[in-house]
mmCIF file of C-alpha atoms and ligand atoms in Angstrom:
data_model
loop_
_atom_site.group_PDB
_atom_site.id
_atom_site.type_symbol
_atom_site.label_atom_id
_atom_site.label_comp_id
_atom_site.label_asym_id
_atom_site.label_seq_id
_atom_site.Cartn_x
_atom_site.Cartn_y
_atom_site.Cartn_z
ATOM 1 C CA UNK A 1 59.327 -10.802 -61.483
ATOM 2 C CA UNK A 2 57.036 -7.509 -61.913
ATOM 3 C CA UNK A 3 56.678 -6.700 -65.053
ATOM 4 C CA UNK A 4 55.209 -2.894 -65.912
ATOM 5 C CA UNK A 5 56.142 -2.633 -69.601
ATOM 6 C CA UNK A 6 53.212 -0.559 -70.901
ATOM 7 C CA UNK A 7 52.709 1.039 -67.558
ATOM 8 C CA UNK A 8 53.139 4.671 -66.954
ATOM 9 C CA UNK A 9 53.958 6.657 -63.983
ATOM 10 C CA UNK A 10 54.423 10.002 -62.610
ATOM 11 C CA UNK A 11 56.181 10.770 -59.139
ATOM 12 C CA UNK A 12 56.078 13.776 -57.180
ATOM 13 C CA UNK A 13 59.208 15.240 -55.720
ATOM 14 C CA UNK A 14 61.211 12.423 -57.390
ATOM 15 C CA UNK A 15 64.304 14.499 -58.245
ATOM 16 C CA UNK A 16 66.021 12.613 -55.136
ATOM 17 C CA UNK A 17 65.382 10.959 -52.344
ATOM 18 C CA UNK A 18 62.749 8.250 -51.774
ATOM 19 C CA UNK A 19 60.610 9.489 -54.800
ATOM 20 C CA UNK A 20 63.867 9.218 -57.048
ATOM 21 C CA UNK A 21 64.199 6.141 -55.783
ATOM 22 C CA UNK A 22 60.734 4.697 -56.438
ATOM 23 C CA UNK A 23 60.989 6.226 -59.742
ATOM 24 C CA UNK A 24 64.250 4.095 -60.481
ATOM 25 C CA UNK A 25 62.464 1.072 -59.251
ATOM 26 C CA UNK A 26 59.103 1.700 -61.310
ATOM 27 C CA UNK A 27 61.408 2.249 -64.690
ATOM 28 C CA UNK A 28 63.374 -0.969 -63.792
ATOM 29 C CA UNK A 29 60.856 -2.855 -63.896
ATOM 30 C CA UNK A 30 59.754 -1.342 -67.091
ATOM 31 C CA UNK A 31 57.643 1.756 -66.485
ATOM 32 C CA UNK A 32 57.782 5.120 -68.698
ATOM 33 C CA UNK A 33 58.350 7.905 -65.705
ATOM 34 C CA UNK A 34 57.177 11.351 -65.803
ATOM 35 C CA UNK A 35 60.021 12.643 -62.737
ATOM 36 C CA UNK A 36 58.073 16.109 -61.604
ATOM 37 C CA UNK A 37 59.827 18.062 -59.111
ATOM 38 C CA UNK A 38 59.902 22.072 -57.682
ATOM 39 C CA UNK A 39 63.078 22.007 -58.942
ATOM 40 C CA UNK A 40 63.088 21.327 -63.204
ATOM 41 C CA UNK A 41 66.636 21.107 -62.936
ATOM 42 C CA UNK A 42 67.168 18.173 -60.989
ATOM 43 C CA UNK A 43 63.895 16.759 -62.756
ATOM 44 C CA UNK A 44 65.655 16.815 -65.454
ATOM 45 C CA UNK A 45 68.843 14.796 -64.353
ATOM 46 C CA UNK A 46 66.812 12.290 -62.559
ATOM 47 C CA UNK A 47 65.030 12.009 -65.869
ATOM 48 C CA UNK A 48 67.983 11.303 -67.883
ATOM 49 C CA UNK A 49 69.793 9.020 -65.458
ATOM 50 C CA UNK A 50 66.920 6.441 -65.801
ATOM 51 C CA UNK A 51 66.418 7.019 -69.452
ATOM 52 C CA UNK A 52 70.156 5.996 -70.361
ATOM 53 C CA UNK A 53 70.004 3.406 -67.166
ATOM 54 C CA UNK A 54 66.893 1.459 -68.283
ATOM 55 C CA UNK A 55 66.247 2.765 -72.271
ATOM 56 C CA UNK A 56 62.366 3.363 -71.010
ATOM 57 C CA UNK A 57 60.775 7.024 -71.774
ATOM 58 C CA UNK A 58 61.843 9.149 -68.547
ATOM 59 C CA UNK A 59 60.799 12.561 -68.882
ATOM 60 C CA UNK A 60 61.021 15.879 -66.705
ATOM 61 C CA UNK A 61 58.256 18.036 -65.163
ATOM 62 C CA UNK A 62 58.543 21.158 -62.883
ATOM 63 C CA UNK A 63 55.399 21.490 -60.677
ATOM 64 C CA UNK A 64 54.872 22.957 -56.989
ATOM 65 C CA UNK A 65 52.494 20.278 -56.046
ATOM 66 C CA UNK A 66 51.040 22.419 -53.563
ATOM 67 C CA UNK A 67 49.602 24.502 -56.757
ATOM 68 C CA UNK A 68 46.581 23.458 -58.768
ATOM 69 C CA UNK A 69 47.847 25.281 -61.570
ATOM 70 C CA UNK A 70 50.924 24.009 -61.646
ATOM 71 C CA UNK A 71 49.467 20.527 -60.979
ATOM 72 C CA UNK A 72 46.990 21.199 -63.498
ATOM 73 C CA UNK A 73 49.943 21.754 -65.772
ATOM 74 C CA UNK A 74 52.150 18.749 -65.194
ATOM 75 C CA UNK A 75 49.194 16.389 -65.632
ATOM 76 C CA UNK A 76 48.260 17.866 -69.072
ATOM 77 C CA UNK A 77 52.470 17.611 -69.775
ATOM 78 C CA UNK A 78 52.675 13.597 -68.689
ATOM 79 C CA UNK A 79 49.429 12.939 -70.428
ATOM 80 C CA UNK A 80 51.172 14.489 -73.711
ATOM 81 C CA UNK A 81 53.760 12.502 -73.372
ATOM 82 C CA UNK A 82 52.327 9.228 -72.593
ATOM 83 C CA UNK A 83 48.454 9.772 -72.652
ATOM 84 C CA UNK A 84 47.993 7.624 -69.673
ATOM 85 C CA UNK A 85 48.445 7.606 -66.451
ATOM 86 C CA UNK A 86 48.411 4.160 -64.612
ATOM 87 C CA UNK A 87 50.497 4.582 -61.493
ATOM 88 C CA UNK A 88 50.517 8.452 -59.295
ATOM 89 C CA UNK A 89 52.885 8.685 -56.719
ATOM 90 C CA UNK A 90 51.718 11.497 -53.978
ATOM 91 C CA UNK A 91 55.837 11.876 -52.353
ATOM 92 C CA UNK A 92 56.165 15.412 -52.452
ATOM 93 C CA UNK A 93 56.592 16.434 -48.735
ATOM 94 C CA UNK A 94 58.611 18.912 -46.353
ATOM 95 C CA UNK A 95 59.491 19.115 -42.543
ATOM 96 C CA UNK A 96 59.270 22.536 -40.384
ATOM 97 C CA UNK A 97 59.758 20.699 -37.204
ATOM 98 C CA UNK A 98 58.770 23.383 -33.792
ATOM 99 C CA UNK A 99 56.736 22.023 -30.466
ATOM 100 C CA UNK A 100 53.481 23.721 -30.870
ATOM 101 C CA UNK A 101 53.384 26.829 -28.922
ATOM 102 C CA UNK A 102 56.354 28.271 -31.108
ATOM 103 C CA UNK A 103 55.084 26.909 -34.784
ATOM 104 C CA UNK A 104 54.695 29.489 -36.763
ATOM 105 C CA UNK A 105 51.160 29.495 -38.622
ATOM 106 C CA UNK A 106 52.776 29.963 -42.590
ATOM 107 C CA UNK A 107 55.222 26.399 -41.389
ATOM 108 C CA UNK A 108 51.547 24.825 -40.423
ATOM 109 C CA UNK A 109 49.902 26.260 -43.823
ATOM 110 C CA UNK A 110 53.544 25.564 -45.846
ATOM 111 C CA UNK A 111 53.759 21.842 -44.354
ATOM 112 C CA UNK A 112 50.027 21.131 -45.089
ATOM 113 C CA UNK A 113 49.588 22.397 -48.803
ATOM 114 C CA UNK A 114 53.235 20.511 -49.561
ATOM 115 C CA UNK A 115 52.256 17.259 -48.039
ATOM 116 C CA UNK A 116 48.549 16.959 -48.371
ATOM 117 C CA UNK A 117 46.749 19.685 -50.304
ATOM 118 C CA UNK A 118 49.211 18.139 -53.171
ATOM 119 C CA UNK A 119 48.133 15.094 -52.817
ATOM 120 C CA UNK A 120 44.182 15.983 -53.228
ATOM 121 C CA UNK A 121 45.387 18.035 -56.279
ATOM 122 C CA UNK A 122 47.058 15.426 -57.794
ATOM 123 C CA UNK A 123 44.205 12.043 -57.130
ATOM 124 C CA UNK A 124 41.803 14.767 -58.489
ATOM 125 C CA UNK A 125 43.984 14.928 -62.190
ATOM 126 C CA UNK A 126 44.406 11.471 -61.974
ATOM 127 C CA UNK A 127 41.392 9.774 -61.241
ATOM 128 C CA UNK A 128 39.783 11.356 -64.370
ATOM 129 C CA UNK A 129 42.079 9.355 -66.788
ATOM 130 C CA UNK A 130 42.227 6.386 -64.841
ATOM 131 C CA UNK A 131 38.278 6.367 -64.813
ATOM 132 C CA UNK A 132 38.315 5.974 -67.967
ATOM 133 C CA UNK A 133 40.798 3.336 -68.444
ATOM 134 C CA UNK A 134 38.929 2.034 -65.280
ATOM 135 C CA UNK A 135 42.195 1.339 -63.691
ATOM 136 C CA UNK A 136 44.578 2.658 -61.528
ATOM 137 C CA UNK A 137 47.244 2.831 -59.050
ATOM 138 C CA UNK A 138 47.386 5.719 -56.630
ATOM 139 C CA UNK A 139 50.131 5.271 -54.107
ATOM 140 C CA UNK A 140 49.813 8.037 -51.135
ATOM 141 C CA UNK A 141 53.120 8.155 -49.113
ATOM 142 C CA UNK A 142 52.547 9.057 -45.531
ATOM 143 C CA UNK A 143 54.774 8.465 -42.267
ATOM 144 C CA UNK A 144 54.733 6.547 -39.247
ATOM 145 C CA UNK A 145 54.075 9.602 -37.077
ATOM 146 C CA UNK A 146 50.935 9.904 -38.517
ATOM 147 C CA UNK A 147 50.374 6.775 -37.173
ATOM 148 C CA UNK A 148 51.609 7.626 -33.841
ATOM 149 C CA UNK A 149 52.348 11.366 -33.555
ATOM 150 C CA UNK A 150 55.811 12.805 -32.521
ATOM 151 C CA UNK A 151 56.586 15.753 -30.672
ATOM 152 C CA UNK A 152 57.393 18.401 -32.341
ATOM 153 C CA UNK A 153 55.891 17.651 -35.625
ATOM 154 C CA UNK A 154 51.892 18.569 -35.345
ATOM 155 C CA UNK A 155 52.233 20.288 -38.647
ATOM 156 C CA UNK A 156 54.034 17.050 -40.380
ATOM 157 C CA UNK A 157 52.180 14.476 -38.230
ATOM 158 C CA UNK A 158 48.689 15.922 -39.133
ATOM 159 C CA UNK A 159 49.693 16.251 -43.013
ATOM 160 C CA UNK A 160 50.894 12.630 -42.695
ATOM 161 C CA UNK A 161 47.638 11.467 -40.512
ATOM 162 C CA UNK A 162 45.565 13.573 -43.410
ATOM 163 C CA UNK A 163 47.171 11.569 -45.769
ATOM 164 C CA UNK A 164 46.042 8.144 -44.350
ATOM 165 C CA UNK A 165 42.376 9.719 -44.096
ATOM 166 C CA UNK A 166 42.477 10.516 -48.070
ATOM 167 C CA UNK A 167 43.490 7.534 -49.175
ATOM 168 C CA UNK A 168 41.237 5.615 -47.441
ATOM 169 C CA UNK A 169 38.078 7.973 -48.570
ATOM 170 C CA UNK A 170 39.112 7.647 -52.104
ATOM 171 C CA UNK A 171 39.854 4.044 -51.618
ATOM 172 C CA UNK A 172 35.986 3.553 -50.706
ATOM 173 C CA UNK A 173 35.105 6.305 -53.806
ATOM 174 C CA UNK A 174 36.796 4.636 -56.570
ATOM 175 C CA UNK A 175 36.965 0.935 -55.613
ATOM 176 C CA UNK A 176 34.593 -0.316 -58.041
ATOM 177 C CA UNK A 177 36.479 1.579 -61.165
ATOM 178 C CA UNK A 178 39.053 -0.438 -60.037
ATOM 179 C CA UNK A 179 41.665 2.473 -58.938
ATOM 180 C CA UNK A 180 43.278 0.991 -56.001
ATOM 181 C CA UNK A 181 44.323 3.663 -53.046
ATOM 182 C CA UNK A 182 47.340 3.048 -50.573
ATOM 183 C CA UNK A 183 49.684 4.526 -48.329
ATOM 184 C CA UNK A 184 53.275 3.428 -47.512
ATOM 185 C CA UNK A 185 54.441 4.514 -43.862
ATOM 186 C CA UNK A 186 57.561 4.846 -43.763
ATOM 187 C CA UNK A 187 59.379 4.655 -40.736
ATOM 188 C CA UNK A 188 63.106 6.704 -40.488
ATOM 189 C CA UNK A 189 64.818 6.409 -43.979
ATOM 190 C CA UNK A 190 68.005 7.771 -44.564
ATOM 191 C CA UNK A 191 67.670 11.066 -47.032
ATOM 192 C CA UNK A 192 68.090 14.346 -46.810
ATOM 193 C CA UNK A 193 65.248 14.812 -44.711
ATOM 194 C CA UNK A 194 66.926 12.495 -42.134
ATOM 195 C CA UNK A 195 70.112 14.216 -42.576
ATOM 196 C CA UNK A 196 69.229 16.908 -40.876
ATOM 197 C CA UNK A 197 69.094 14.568 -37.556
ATOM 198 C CA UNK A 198 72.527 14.545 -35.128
ATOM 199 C CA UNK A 199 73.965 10.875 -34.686
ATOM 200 C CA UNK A 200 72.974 10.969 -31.215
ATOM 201 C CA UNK A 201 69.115 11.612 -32.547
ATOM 202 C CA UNK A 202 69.806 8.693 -35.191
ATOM 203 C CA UNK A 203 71.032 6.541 -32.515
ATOM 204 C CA UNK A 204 68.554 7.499 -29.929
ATOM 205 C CA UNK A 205 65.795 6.534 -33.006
ATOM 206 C CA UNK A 206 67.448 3.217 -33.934
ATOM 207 C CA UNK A 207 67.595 2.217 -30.379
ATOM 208 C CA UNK A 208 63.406 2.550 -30.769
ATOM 209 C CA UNK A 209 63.485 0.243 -33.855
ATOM 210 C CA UNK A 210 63.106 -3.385 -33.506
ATOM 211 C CA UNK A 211 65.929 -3.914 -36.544
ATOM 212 C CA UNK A 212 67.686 -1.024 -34.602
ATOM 213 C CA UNK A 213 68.752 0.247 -37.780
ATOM 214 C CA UNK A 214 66.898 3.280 -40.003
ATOM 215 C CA UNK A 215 65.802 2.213 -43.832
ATOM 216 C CA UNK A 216 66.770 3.191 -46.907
ATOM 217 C CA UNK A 217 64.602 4.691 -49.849
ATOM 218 C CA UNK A 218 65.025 1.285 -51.638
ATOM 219 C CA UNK A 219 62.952 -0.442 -48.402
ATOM 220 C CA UNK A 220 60.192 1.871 -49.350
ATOM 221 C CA UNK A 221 60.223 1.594 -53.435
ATOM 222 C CA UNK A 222 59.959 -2.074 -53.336
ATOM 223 C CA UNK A 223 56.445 -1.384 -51.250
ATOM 224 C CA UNK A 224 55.411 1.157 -53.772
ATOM 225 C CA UNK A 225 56.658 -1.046 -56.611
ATOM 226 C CA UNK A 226 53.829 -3.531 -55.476
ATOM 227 C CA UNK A 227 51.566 -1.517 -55.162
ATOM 228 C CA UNK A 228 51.851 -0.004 -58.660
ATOM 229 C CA UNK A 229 51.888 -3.891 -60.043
ATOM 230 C CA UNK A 230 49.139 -6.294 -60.651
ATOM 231 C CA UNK A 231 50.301 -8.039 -57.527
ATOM 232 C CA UNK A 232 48.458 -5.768 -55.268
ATOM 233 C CA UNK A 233 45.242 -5.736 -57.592
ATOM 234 C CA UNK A 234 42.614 -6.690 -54.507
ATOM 235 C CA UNK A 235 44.688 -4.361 -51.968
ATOM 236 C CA UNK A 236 43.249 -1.337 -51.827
ATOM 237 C CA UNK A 237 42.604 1.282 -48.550
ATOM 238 C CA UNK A 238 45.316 -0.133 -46.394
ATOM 239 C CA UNK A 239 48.772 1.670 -45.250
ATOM 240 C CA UNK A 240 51.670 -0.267 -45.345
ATOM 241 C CA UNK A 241 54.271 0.749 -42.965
ATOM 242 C CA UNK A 242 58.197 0.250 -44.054
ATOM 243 C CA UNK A 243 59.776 0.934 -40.509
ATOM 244 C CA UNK A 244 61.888 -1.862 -39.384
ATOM 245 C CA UNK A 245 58.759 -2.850 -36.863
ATOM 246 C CA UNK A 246 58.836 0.859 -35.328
ATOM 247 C CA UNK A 247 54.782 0.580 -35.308
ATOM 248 C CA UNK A 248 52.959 -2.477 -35.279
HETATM 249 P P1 NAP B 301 63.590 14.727 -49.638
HETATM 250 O O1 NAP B 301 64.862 13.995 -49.843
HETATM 251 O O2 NAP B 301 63.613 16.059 -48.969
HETATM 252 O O3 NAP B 301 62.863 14.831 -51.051
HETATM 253 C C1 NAP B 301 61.639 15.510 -51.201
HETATM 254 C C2 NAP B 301 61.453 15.860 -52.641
HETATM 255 O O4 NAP B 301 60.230 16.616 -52.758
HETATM 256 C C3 NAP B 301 62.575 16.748 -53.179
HETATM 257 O O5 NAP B 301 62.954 16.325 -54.460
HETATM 258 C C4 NAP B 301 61.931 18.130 -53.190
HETATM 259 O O6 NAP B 301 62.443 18.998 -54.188
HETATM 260 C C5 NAP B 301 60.498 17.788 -53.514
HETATM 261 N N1 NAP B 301 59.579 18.864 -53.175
HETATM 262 C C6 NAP B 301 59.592 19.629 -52.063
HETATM 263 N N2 NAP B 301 58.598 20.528 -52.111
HETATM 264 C C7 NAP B 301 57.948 20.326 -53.282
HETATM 265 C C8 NAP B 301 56.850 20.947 -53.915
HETATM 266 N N3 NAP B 301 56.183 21.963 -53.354
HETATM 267 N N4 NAP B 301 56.447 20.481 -55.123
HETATM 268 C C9 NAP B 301 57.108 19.458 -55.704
HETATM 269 N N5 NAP B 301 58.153 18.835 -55.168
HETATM 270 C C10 NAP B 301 58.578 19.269 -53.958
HETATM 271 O O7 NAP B 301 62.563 13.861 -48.773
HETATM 272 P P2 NAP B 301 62.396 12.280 -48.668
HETATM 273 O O8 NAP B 301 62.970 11.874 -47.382
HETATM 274 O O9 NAP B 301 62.780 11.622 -49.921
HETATM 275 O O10 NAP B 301 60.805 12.210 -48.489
HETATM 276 C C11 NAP B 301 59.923 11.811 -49.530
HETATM 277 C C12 NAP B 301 58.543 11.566 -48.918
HETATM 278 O O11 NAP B 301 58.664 10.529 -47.920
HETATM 279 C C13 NAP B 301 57.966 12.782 -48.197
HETATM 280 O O12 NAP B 301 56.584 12.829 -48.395
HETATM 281 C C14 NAP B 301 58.278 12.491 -46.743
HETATM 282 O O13 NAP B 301 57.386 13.147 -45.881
HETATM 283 C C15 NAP B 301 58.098 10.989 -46.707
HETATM 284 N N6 NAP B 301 58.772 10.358 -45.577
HETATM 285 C C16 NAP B 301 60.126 10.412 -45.427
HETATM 286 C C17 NAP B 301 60.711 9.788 -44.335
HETATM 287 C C18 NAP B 301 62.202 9.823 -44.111
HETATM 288 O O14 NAP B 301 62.630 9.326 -43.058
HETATM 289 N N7 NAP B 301 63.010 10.306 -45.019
HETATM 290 C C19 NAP B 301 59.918 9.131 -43.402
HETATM 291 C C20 NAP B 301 58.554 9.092 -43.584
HETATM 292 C C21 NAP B 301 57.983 9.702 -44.685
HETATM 293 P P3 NAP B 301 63.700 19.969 -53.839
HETATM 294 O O15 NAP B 301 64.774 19.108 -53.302
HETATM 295 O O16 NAP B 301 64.029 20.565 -55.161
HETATM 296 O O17 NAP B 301 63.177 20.952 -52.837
#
């Protein structure tokens, strides 16, 4: 069983969805949780659901991601409140789906500061703290289409594909202060960013999938739940997808 009693985490955009769920996973297995979201509100009841589900500290900061200052803030706020950091989870991200000759250029700049300018924000708080404990866990969550593209995402795909090319840079930077760097791919999970799809589009998708069936958030917090543990201690630079054998 992992075990990260002691360990201390903060997820981005973890009021729901995948991050919410990696946060629940992370707090089961005995993590304190700084939540951080856009939105403080549902921070906040994230927060409190996995304080009174697991008794572990769970608390709630608001932070557009895509903001230094804000990031700035929310790192000084979870290091207040737990004075370490051993475990960052980059999942903050957005869609503004358009083939290319109709994207607008603030849905490229929106998609790309959400999804990856947040995540060099964020490594750049973290890494200073986790230098010093010369440790870390930095878990990058990026998509199969930035893997292998898809039409009508170059914003998305390119944030994702971005993504893959940060954490392996600051894989090679801080590999000998032993902070690993990973990405999870997922494939086609069902939240409410794959809500948005028809059941024709979802069937169309699972017909693609070797399981023929999309994942659920819990598919990708047991990845990211290894790679915040000790188990994943000489893993570091790689992307693990979590797509039902969509890419391999
Ligand atoms: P989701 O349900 O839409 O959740 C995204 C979370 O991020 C929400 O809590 C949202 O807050 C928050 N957020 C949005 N903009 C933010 C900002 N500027 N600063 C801070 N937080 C912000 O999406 P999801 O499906 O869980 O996706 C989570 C991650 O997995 C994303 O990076 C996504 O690209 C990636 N992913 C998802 C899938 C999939 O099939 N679902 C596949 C591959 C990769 P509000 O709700 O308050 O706006």
């Amino acid at each position: 069983m992992i075990d990260l009693k002691s360990k201390t985490a903060l997820i981005t955009g973890s009021g729901r969805g995948i991050g919410k769920e990696i946060a629940r996973k992370l707090a089961q297995a005995g993590a304190d949780v700084a939540i951080s979201d856009i939105d403080l509100e549902t921070a906040k009841a994230t927060a409190s659901e996995l304080a009174s589900e697991f008794g572990h500290k769970a608390i709630a900061v608001a932070a557009d991601v895509s903001k230094a200052a804000d990031v700035k803030k929310m790192f000084e706020e979870a290091l207040g409140a737990f004075s370490k950091i051993d475990i960052l989870v980059n999942n903050a991200g957005i869609t503004r789906d358009g083939l290319l000759m109709r994207m607008k250029e603030e849905d490229w700049d929106l998609v790309l500061n959400i999804n990856l300018k947040s995540a060099f924000l964020c490594c750049r708080e973290a890494v200073r703290p986790m230098m010093s404990a010369r440790s870390g866990k930095i878990i990058n969550i990026a998509s199969v289409v930035g893997l292998m593209g898809n039409a009508g995402q170059a914003n998305y795909s390119a944030s994702k594909a971005g993504m893959i090319g940060l954490t392996k840079t600051l894989a090679r930077e801080f590999a000998s202060r032993s902070i690993n760097v990973n990405a999870i791919a997922p494939g086609f999970i069902r939240t409410a960013m794959t809500d948005k799809l028809t059941d024709a589009e979802k069937e169309k998708l699972s017909s693609q999938i070797p399981m023929a069936k999309l994942g659920d958030p819990l598919d990708v917090a047991n990845a990211a739940l290894f790679l915040g543990s000790g188990l994943s201690d000489y893993i570091t630079g790689q992307v693990i997808t979590v797509d039902g054998g969509l890419v391999m």
